[in-house]
mmCIF file of C-alpha atoms in Angstrom:
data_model
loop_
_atom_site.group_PDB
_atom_site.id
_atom_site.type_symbol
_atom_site.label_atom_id
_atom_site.label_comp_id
_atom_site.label_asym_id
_atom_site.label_seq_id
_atom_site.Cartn_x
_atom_site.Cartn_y
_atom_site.Cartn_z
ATOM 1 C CA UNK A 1 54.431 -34.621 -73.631
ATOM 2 C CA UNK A 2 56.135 -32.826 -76.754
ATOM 3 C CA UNK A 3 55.365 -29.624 -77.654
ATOM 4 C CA UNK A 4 53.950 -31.117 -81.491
ATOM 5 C CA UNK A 5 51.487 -33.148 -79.099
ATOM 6 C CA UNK A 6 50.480 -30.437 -77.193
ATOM 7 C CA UNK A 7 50.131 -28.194 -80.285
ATOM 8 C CA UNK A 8 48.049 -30.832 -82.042
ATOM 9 C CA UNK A 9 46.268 -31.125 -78.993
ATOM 10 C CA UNK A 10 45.174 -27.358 -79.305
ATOM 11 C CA UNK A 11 44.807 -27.424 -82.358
ATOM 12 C CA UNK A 12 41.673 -30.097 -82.006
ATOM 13 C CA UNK A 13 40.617 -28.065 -79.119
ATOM 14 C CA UNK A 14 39.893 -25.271 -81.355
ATOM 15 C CA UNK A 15 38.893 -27.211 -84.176
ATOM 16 C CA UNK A 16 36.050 -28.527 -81.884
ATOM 17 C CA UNK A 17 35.081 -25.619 -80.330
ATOM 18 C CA UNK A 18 34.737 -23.157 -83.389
ATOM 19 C CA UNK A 19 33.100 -25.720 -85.645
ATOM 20 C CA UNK A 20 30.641 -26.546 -82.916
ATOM 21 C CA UNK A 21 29.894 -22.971 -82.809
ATOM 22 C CA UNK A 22 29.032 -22.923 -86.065
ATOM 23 C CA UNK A 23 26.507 -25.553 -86.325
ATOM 24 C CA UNK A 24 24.841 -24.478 -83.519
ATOM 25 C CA UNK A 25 24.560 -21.045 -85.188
ATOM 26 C CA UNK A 26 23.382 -22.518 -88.498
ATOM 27 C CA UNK A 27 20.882 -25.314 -86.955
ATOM 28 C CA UNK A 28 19.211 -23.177 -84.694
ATOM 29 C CA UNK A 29 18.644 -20.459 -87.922
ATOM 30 C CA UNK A 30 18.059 -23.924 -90.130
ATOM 31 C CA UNK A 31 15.020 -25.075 -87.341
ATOM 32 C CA UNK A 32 14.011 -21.431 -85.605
ATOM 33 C CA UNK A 33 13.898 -19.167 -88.504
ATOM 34 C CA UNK A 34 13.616 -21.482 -91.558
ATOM 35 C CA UNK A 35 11.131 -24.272 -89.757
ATOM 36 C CA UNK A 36 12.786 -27.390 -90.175
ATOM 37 C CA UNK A 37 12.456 -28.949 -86.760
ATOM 38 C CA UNK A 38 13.861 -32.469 -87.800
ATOM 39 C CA UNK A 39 16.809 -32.577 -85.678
ATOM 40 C CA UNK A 40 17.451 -36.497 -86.069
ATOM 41 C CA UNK A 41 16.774 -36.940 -89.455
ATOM 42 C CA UNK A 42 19.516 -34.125 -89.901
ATOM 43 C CA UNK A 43 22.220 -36.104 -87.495
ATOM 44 C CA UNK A 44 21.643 -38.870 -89.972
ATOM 45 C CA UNK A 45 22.392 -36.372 -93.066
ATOM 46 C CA UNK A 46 25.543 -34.845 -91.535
ATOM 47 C CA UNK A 47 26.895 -38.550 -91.024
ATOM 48 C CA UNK A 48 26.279 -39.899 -94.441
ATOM 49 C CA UNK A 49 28.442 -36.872 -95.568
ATOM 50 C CA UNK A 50 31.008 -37.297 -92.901
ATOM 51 C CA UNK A 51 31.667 -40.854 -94.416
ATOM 52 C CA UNK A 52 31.123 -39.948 -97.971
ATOM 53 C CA UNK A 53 33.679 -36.831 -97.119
ATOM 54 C CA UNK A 54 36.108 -39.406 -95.636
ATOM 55 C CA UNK A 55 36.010 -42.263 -98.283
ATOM 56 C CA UNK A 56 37.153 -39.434 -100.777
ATOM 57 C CA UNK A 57 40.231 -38.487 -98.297
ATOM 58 C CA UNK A 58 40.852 -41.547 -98.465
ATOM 59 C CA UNK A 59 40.672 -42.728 -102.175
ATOM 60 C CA UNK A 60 43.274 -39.669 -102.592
ATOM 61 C CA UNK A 61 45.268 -40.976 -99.624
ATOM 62 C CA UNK A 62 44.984 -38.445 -97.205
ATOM 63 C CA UNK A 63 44.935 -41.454 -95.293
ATOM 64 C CA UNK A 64 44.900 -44.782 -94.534
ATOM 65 C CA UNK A 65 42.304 -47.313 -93.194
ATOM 66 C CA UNK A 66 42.849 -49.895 -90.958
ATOM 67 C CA UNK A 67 40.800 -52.866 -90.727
ATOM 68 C CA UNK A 68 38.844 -52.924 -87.318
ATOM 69 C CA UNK A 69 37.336 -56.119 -86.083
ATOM 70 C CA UNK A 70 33.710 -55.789 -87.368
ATOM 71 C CA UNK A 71 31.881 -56.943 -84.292
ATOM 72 C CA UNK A 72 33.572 -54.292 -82.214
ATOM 73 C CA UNK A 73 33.390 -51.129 -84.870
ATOM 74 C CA UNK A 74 29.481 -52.175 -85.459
ATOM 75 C CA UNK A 75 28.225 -51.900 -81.769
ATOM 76 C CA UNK A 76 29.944 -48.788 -81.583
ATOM 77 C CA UNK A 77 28.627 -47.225 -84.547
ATOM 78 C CA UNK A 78 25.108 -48.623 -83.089
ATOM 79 C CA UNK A 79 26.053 -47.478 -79.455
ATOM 80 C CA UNK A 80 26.617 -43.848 -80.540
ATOM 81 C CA UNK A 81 24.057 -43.537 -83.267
ATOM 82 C CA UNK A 82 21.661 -44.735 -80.441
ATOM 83 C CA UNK A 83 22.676 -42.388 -78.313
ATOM 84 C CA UNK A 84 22.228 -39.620 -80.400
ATOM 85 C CA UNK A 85 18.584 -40.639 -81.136
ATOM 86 C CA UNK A 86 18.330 -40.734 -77.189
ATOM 87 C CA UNK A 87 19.443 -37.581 -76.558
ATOM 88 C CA UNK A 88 16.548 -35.978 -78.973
ATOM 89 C CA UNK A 89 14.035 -38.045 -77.417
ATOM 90 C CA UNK A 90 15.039 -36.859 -74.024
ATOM 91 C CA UNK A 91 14.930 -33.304 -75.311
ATOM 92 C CA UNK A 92 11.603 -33.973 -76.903
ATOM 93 C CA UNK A 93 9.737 -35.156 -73.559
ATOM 94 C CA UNK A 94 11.470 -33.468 -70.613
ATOM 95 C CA UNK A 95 11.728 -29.471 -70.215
ATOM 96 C CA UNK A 96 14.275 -27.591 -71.022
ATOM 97 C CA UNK A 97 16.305 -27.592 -67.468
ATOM 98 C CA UNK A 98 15.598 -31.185 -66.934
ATOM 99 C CA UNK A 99 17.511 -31.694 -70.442
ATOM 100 C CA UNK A 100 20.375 -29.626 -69.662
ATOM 101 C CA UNK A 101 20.349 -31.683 -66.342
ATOM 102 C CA UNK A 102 21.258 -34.494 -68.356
ATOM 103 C CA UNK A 103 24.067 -33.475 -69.949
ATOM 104 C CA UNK A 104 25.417 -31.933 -66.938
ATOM 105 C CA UNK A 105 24.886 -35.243 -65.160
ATOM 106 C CA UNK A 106 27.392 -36.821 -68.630
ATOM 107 C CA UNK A 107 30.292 -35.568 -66.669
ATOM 108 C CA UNK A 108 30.086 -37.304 -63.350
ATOM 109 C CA UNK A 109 28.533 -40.360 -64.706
ATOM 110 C CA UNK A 110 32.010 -40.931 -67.166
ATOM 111 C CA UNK A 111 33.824 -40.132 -64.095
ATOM 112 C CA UNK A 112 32.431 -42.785 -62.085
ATOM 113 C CA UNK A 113 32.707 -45.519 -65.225
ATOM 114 C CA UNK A 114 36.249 -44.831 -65.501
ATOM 115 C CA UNK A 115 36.430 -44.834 -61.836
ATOM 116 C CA UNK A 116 35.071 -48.202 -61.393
ATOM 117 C CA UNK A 117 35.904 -50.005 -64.775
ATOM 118 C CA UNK A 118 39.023 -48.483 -65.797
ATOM 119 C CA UNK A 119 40.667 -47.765 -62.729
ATOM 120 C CA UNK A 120 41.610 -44.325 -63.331
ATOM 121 C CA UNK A 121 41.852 -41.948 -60.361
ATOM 122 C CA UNK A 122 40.734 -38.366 -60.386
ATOM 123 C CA UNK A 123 42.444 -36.233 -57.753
ATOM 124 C CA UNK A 124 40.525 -33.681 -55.717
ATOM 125 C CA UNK A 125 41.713 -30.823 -57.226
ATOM 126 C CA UNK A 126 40.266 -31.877 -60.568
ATOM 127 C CA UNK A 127 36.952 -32.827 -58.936
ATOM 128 C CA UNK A 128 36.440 -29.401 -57.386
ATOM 129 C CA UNK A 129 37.196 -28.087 -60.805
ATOM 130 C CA UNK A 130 34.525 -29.964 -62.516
ATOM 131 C CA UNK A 131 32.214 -29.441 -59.461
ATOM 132 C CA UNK A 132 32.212 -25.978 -60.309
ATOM 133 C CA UNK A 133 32.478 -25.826 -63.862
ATOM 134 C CA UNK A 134 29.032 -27.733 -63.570
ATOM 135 C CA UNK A 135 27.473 -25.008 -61.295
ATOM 136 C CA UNK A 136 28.289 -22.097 -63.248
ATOM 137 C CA UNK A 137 26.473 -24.278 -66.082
ATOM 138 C CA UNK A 138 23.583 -25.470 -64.278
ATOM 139 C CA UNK A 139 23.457 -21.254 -62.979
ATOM 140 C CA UNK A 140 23.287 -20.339 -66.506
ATOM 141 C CA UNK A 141 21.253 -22.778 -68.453
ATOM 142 C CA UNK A 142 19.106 -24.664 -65.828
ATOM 143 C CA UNK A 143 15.640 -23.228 -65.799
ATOM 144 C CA UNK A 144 12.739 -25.047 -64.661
ATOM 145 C CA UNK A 145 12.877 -29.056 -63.470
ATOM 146 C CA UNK A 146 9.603 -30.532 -64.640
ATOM 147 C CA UNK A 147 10.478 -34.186 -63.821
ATOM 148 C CA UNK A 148 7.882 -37.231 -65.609
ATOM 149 C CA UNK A 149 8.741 -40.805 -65.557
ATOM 150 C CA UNK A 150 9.146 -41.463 -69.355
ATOM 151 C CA UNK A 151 11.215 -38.425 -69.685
ATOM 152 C CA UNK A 152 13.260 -39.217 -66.719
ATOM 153 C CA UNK A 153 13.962 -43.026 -68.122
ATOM 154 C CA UNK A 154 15.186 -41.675 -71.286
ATOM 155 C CA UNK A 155 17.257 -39.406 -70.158
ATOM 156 C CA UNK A 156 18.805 -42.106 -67.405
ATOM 157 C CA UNK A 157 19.516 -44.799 -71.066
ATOM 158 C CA UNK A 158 20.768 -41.317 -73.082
ATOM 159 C CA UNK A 159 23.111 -40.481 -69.953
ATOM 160 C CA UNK A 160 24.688 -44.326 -70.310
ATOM 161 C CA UNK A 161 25.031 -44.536 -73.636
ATOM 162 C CA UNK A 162 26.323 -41.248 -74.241
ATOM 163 C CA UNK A 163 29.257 -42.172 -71.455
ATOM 164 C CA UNK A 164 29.917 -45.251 -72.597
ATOM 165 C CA UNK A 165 30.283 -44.343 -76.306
ATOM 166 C CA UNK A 166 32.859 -41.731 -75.351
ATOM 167 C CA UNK A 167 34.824 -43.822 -73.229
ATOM 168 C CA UNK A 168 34.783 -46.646 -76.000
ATOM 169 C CA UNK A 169 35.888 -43.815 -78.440
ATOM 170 C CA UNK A 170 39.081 -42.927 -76.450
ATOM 171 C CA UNK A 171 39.993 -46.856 -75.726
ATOM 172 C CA UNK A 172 39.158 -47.877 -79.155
ATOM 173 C CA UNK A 173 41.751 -45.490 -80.449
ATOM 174 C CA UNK A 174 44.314 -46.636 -78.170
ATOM 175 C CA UNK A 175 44.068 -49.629 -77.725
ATOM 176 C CA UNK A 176 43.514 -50.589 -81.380
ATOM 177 C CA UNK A 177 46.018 -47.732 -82.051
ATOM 178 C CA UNK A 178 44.095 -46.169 -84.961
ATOM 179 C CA UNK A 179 43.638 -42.551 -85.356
ATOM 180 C CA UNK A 180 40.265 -41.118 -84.836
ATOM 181 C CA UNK A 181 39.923 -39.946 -88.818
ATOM 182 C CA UNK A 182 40.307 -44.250 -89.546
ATOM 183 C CA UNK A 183 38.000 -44.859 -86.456
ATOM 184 C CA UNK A 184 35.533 -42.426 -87.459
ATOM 185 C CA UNK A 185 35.378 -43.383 -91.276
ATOM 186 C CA UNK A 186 35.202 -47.269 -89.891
ATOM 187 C CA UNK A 187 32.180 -46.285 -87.808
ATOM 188 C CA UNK A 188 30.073 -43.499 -89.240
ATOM 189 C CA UNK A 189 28.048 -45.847 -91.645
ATOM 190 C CA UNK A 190 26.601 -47.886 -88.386
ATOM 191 C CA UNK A 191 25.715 -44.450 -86.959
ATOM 192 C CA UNK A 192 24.000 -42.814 -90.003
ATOM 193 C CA UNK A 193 22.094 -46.360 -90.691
ATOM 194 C CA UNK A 194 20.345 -46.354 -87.438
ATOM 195 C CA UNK A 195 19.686 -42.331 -87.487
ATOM 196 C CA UNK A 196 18.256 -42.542 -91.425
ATOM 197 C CA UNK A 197 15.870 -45.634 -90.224
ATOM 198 C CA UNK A 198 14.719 -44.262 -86.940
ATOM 199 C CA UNK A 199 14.919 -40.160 -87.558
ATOM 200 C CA UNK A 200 12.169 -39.850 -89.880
ATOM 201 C CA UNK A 201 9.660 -42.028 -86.682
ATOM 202 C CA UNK A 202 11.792 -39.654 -83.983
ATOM 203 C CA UNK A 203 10.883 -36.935 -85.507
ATOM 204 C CA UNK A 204 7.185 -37.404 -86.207
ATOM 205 C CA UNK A 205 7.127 -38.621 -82.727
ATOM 206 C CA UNK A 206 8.781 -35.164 -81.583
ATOM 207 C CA UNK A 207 6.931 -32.891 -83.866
ATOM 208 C CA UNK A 208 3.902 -33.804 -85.504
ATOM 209 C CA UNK A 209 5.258 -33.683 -88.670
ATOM 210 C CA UNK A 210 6.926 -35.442 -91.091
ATOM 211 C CA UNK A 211 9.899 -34.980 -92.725
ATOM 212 C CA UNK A 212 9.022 -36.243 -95.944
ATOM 213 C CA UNK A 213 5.775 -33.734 -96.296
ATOM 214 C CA UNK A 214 8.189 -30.784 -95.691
ATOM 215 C CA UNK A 215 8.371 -27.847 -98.123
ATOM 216 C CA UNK A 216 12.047 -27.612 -99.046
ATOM 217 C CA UNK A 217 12.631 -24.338 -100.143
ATOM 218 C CA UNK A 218 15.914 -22.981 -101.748
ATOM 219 C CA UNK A 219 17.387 -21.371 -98.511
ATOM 220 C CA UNK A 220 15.927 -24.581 -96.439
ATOM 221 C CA UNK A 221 17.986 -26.953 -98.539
ATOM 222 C CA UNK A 222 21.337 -24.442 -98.608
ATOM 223 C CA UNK A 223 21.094 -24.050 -95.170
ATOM 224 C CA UNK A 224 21.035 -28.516 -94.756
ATOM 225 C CA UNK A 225 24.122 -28.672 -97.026
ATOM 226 C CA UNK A 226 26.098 -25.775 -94.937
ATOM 227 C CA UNK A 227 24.944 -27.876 -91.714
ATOM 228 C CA UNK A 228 26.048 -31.071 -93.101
ATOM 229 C CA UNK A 229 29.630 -29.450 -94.310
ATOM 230 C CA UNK A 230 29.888 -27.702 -90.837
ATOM 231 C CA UNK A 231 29.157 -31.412 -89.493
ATOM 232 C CA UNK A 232 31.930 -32.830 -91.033
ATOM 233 C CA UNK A 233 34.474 -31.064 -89.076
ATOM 234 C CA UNK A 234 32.270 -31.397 -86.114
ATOM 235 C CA UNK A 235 32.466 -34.817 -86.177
ATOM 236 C CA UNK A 236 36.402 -35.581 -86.806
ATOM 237 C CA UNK A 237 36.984 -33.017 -84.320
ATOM 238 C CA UNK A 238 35.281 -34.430 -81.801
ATOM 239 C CA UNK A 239 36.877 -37.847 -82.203
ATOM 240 C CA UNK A 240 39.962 -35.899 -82.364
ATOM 241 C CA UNK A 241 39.483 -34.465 -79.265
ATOM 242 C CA UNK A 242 38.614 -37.730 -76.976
ATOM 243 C CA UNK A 243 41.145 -40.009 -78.614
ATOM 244 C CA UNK A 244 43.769 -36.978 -78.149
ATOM 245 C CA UNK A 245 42.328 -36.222 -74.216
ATOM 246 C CA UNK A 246 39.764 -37.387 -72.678
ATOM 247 C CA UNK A 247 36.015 -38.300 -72.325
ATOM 248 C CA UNK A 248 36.440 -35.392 -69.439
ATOM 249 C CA UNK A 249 37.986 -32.858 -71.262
ATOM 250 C CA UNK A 250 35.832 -33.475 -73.821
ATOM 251 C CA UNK A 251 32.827 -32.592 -71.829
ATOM 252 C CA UNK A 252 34.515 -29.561 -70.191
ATOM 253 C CA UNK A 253 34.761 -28.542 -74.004
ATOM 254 C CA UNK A 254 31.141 -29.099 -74.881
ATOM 255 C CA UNK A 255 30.418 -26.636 -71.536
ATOM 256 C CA UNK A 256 32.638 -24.577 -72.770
ATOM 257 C CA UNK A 257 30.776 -24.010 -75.721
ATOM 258 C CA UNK A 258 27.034 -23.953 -74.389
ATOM 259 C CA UNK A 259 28.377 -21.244 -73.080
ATOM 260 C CA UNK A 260 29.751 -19.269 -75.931
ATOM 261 C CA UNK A 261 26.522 -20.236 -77.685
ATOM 262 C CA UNK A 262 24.649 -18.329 -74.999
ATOM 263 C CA UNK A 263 26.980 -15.060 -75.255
ATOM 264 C CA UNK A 264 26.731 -15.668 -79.342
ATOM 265 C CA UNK A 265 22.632 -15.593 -79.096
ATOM 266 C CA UNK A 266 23.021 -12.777 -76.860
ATOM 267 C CA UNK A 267 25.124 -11.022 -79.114
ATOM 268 C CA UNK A 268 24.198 -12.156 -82.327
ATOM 269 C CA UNK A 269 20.357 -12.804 -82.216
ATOM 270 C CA UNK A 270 19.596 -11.043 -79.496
ATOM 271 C CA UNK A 271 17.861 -13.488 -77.472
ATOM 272 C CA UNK A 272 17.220 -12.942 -73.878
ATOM 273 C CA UNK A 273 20.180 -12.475 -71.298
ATOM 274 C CA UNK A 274 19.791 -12.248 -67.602
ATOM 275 C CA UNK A 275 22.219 -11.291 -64.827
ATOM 276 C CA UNK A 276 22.187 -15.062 -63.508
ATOM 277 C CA UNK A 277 23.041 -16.178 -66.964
ATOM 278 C CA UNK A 278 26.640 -13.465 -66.681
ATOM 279 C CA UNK A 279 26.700 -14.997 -63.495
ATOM 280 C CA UNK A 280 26.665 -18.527 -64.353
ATOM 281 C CA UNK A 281 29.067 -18.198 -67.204
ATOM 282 C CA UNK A 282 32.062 -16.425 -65.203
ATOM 283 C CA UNK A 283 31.229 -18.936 -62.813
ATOM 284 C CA UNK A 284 31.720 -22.075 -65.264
ATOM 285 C CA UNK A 285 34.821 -20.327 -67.059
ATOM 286 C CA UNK A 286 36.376 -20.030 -63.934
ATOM 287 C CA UNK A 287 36.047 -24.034 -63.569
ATOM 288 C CA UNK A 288 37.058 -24.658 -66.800
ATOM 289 C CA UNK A 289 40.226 -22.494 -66.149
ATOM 290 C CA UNK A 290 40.277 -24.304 -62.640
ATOM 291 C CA UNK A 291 40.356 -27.614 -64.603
ATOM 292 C CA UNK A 292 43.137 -26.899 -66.965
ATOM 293 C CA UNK A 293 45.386 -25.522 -64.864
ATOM 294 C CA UNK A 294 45.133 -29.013 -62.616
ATOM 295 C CA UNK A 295 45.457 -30.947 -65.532
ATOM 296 C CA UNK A 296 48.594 -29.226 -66.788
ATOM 297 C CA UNK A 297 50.083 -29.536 -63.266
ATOM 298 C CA UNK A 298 49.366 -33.274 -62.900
ATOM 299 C CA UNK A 299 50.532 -33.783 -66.764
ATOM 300 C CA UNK A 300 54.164 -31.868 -65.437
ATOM 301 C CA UNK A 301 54.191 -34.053 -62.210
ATOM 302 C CA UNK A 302 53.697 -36.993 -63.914
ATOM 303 C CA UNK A 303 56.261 -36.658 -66.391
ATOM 304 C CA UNK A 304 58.579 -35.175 -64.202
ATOM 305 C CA UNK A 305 58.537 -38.258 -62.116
ATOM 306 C CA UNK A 306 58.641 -40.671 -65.101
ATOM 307 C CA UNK A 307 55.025 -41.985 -64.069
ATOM 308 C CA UNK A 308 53.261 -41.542 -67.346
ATOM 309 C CA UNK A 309 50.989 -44.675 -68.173
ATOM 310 C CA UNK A 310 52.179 -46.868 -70.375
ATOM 311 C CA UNK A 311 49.119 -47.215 -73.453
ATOM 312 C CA UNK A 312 50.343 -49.513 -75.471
ATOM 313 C CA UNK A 313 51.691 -52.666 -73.065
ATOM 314 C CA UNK A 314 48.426 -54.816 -73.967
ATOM 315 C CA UNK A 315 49.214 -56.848 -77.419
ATOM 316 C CA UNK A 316 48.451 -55.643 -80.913
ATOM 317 C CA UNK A 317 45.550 -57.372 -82.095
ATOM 318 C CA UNK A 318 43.884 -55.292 -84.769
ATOM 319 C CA UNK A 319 40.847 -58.097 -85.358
ATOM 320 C CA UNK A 320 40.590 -57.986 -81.397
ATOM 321 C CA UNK A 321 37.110 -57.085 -80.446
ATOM 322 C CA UNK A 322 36.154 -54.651 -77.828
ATOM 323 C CA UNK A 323 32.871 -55.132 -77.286
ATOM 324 C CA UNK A 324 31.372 -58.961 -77.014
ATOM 325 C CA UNK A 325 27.963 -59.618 -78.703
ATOM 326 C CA UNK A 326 25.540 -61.664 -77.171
ATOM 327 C CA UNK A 327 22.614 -64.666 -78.243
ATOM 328 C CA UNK A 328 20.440 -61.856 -76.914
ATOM 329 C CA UNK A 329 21.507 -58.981 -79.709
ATOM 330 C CA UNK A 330 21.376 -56.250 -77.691
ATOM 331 C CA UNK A 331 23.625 -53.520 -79.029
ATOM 332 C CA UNK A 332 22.807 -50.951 -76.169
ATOM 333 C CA UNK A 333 25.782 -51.052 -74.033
ATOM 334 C CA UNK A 334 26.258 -49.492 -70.841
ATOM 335 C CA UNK A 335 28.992 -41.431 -77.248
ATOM 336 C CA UNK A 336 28.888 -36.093 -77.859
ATOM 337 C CA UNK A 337 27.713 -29.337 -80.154
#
């Protein structure tokens, strides 16, 4: 691993993490404070300006597309758009704890897919680490645990998809071998399509409102263009990150920054802070340091002994397609601030 790799690899890390941050910081003011609750309909938003952003890059050639078999980059664009959607739903009709349940339950679930379908072996060290990493989480941000059936079923197809997507996000980028700024700007119309034709229904469903009726004030609509700006960077960091890492990592990273969003509200907007919340974050930092400190270990080992797996053995086939379409056309395969 040379030390531009690893720098660029840091550099993505921190990309993701402050960015994140941000949007977190300028939704919840955007849907708390101003009262724009329409959380889908806004996904949909920051993805039309992610691709708009990106098809100016690269009419200036900042860079340069590559052609990605259309079958493949469409169900993925559908796959993670879909998840997205899922992910509010599950929000919408479970509580609060049974949500962050979910995305706690993202980790071991990716885990277990690349376990089973990828072959890829997790040692025990790195298992304790995420272990607890998820405990100081679920100690901080895991309230109550009202379970109900609907709720639980869309939270079970948000889990999947959400995995899945991720995983496909890393393998398309490898195995394709384009960058995540080409895979991204391949992929982001399929995602904003199905968010801008579904949000607007999502949201009514969610809130009793529509988005269409809504006042939009001066410091409402500023607030939507600095959250779809914010977004931007969101999203090519985040693809960054998982075709750089890992699906894993990149989770660790989103922990990481649920919990710097909880010391930011605490410090920031003074919302409530308990003792068990402290508690839980120490707790989940101390996994997360756990975690990279295995990882770097195992990275040394491996190249020490030469054993670093070989990516790019299968054969370059840029029109190959990863994902095979059925007579059935379901797109809902078994994505991530």
């Amino acid at each position: 691993m040379t030390a531009g790799f690893q720098l660029g690899v840091i550099g993505s890390l921190t990309l993701s993490v402050a960015s994140s941050v941000a949007i977190v910081i300028c939704n919840k003011a955007l849907i708390s404070t101003l009262g724009f609750p329409f959380a889908t309909t806004l996904t949909s938003w920051h993805l039309m300006v992610t691709f708009c952003t990106l098809h100016v890059a690269q009419r200036m050639r900042f860079f340069e597309p590559k052609a990605i078999d259309g079958h493949t980059v469409i169900l993925f664009g559908l796959l993670n758009g879909t998840s997205i959607g899922l992910l509010n739903l599950s929000l919408g009709f479970n509580s609060i704890g049974f949500y962050q349940m979910t995305k706690l339950a993202i980790i071991p679930f990716t885990v277990l897919l690349e376990t089973i379908f990828l072959k890829k072996r997790f040692s025990e060290s790195i298992k304790f680490s995420l272990l607890v990493l998820l405990l100081g989480v679920a100690i901080a941000s895991v309230t109550d645990l009202k379970l109900n059936l609907l709720g639980s079923v869309l939270s079970g197809l948000a889990i999947a998809t959400t995995c899945v997507g991720q995983i496909l996000t890393n393998t398309i980028q490898k195995k394709l071998k384009v960058t995540s700024t080409q895979l991204l700007y391949q992929s982001a119309p399929y995602q904003a399509a199905i968010l801008f034709a579904t949000g607007p229904f999502v949201d009514q469903l969610l809130t009793n409102r529509s988005v269409f009726a809504h006042k939009y004030s001066a410091p409402v609509v500023g607030f939507i263009v600095m959250s779809c700006l914010i977004a931007v960077s969101v999203n090519f960091s985040t693809f960054l990150v998982i075709g750089t890492t890992s699906p894993v990592t990149y989770q660790v990273l989103g922990h990481l920054k649920t919990c710097l969003v909880l010391s930011f509200g605490y410090t920031l907007l003074h919302d409530p802070f308990t003792m068990r919340n402290i508690l839980g974050i120490l707790v989940a930092i101390f996994g997360m340091a756990l975690y990279s400190c295995f990882s770097v270990m195992e990275s040394k080992r491996k190249s020490a002994g030469d054993a670093l797996p070989v990516l790019s053995q299968m054969p370059e086939k840029e029109t190959e397609p990863l994902l095979e379409t059925k007579d059935s056309g379901d797109t809902k395969k078994a994505n991530g601030c």
